[in-house]
C-alpha positions as a Python dict, from the first residue, in 0.01 Angstrom:
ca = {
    (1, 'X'): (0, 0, 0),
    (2, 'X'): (97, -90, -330),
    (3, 'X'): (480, -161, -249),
    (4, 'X'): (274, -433, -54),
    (5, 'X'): (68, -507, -356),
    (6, 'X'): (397, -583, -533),
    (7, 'X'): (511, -789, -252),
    (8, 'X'): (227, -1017, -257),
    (9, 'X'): (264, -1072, -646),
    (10, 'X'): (641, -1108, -622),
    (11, 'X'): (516, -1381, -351),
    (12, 'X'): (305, -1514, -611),
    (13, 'X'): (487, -1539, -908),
    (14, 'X'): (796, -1711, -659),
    (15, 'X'): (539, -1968, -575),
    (16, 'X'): (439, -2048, -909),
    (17, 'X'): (827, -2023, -1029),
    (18, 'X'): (872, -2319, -726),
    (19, 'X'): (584, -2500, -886),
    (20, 'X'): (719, -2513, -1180),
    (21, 'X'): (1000, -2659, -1104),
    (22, 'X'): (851, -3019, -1035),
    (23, 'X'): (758, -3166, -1391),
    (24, 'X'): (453, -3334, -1448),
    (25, 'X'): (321, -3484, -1724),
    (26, 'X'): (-36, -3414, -1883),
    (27, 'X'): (-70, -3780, -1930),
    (28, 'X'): (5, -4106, -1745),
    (29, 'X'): (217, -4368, -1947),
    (30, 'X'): (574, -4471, -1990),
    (31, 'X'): (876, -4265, -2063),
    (32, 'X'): (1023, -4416, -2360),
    (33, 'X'): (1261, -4154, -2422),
    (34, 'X'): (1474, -3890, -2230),
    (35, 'X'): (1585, -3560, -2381),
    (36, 'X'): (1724, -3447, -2044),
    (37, 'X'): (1975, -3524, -1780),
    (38, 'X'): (1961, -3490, -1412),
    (39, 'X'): (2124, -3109, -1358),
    (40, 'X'): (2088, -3004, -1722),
    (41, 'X'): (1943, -2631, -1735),
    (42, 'X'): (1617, -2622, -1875),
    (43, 'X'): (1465, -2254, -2014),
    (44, 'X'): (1155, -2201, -1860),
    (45, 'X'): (984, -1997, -2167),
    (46, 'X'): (1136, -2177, -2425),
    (47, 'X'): (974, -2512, -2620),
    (48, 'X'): (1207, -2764, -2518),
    (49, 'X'): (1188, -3152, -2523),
    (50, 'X'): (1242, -3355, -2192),
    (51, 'X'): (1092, -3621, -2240),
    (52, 'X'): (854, -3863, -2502),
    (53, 'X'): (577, -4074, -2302),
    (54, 'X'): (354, -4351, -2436),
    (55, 'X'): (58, -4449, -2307),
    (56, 'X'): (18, -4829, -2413),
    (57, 'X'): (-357, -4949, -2307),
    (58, 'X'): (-485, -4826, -2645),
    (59, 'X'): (-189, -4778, -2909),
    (60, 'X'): (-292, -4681, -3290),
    (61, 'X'): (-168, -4857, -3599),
    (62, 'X'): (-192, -4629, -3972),
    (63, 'X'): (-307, -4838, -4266),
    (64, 'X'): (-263, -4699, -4644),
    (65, 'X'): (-451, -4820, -4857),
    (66, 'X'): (-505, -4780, -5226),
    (67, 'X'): (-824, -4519, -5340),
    (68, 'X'): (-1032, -4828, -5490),
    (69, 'X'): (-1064, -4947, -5161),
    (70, 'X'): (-1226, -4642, -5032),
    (71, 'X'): (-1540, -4751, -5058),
    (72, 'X'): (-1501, -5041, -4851),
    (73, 'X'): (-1438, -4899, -4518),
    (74, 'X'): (-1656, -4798, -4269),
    (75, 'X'): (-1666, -4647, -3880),
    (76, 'X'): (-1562, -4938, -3625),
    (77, 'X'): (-1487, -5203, -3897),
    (78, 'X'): (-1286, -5479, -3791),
    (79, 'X'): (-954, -5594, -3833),
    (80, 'X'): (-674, -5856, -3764),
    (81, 'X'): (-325, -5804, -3680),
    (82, 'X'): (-96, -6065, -3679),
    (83, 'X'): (256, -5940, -3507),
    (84, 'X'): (622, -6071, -3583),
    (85, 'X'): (703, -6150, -3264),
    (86, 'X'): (343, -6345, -3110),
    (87, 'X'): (343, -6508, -3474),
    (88, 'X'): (55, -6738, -3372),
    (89, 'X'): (-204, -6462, -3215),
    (90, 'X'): (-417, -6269, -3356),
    (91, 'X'): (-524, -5904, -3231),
    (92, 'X'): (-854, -5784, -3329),
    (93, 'X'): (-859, -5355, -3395),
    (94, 'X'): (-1142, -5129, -3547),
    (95, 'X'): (-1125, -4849, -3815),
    (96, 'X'): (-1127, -4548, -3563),
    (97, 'X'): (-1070, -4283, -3853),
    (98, 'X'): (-1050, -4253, -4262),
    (99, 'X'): (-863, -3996, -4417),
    (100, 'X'): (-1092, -3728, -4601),
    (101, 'X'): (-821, -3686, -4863),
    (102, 'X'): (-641, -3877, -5094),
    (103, 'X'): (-259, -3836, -5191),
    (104, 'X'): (-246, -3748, -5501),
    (105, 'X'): (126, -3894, -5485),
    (106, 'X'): (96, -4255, -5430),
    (107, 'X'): (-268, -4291, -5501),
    (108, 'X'): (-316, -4446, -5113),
    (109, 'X'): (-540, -4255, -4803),
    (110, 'X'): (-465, -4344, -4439),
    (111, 'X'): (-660, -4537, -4226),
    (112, 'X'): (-609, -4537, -3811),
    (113, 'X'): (-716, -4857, -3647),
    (114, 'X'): (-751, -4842, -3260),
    (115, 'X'): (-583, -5119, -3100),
    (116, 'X'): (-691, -5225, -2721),
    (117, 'X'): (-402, -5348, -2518),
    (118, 'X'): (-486, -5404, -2152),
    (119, 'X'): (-237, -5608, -2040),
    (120, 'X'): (62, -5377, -2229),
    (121, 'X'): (195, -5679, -2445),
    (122, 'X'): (209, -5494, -2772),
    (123, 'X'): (469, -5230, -2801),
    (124, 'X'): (428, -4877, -2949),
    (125, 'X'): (613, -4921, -3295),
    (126, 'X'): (594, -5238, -3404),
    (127, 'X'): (503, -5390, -3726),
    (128, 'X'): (171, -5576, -3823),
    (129, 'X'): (45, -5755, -4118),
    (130, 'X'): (-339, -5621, -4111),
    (131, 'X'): (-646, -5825, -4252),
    (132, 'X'): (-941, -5616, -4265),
    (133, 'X'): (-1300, -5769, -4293),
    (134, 'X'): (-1459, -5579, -4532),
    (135, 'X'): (-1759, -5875, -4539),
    (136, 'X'): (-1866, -6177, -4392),
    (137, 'X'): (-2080, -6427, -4560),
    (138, 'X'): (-2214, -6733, -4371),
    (139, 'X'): (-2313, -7117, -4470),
    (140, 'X'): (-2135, -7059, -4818),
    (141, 'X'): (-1982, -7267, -5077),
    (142, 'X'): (-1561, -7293, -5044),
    (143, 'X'): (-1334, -7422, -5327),
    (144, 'X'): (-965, -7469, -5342),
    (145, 'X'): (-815, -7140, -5526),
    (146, 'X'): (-607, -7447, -5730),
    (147, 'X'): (-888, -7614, -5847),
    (148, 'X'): (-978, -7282, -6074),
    (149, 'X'): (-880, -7180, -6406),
    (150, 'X'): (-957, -6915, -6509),
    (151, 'X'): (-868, -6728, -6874),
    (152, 'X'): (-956, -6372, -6984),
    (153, 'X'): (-1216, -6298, -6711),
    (154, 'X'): (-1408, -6674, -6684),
    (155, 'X'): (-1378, -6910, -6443),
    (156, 'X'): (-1410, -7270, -6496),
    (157, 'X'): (-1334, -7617, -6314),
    (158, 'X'): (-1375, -7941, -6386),
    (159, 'X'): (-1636, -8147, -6206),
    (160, 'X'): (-1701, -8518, -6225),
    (161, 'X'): (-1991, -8714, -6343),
    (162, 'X'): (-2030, -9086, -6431),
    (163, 'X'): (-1639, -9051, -6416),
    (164, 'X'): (-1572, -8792, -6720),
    (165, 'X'): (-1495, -8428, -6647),
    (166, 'X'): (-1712, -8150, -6722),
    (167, 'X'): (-1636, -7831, -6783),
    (168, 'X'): (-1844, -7563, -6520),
    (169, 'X'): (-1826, -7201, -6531),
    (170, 'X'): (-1848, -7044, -6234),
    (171, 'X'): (-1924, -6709, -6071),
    (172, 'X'): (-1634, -6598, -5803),
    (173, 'X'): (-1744, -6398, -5463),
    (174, 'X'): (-1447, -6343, -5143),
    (175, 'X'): (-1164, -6500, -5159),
    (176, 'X'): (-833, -6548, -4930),
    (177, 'X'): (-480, -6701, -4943),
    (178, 'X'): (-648, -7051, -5017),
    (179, 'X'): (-1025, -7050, -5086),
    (180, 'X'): (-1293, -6856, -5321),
    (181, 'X'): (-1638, -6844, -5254),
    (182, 'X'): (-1906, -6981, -5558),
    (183, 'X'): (-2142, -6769, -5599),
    (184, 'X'): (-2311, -6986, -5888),
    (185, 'X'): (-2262, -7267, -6145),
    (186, 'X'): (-2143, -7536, -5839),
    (187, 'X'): (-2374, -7755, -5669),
    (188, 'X'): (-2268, -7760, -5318),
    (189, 'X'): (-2209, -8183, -5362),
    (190, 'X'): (-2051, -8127, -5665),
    (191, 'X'): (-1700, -8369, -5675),
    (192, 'X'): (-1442, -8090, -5842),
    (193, 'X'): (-1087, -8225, -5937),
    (194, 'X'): (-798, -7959, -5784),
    (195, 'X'): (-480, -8151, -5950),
    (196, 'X'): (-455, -8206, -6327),
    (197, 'X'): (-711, -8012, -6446),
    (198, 'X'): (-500, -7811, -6677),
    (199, 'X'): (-406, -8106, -6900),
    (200, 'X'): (-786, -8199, -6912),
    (201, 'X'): (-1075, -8180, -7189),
    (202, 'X'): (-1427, -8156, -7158),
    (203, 'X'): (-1621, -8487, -7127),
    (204, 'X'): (-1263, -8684, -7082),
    (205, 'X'): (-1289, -8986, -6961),
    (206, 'X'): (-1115, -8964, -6576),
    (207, 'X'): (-1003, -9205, -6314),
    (208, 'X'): (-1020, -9113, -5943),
    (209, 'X'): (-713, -9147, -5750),
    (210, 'X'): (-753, -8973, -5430),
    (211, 'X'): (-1060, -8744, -5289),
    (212, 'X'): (-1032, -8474, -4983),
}
């Protein structure tokens, strides 16, 4: 009786040893690299590599960012990456996870945006320049980031009245590449001037050339 007990788990442990032998992965996705070739002995109780799969309809992309803006994220926030190679699209991602911790190194923490890519056009590894929208304020007023001067913490421009400039203070909200928002001190009809106004003085007398 029991050399037929042994028999059966010999039987067993052959079958599962012949299982075994077909690899499958955990996951579907695409090999992208191969540790392995065809007829290569592989140890069955050992940790060994064969191969490295990606699954590409969601990818990941890490963001570090400094600790001051740490209070600016938030759960499902979203963001814009712009790729090197599809120059002129723009992929929209969400914060999927913020780092707890700090590095007390370089000052940054580590932000993972989830990426959705259906159709498999973006590639695991690539680069992005990331925009993230910490805001977004509607029906506001725009000015030219030139038009501004500004000189130890205040903000001025030049507007025009009865053709003589006048220097305006201004309070500054967002801002980009190429506008600031005005929070205050700008009516939104006011005419500003955006070329010259460094060589002007308050209440000069000013011709207008051009307008945009």
């Amino acid at each position: 009786k029991w050399q037929y007990e042994i028999a059966k788990s010999n039987v067993k442990i052959a079958e599962l040893d012949l299982k075994e032998t077909k690899i499958l992965a955990p996951i579907s996705g695409y090999i992208s690299k191969r540790y392995v070739k065809e007829g290569n002995l592989v140890e069955k109780y050992q940790s060994q590599k064969l191969f490295h799969i990606v699954k590409m309809q969601v990818l990941e992309s890490t963001v570090n960012l400094p600790e001051q803006e740490l209070s600016k994220l938030r759960l499902n926030q979203p963001a814009k990456l712009t790729f090197t190679a599809f120059p002129n699209e723009q992929v929209i991602a969400h914060v999927e996870r913020i780092s707890p911790v700090v590095d007390s190194d370089t000052g940054t923490f580590s932000v993972i945006l989830k990426v959705e890519n259906p159709d498999n056009k973006l590639k695991a590894g690539m680069f992005a320049q990331v925009k993230l929208v910490y805001d977004v304020h509607n029906n506001t007023k725009l000015l030219p980031k030139k038009a501004l001067i500004s000189m130890d913490n205040k903000h001025t421009v030049f507007t025009i009245n009865d053709n003589k400039a006048q220097k305006t203070i201004v309070t500054l909200g967002y801002e980009d590449e190429s506008f600031v928002e005005i929070i205050d001190g700008l009516a939104i009809d006011a005419q500003v001037v955006t070329t010259g106004q460094n060589n002007l003085k308050d209440q000069a007398v000013i011709q207008i050339i051009d307008t945009i």
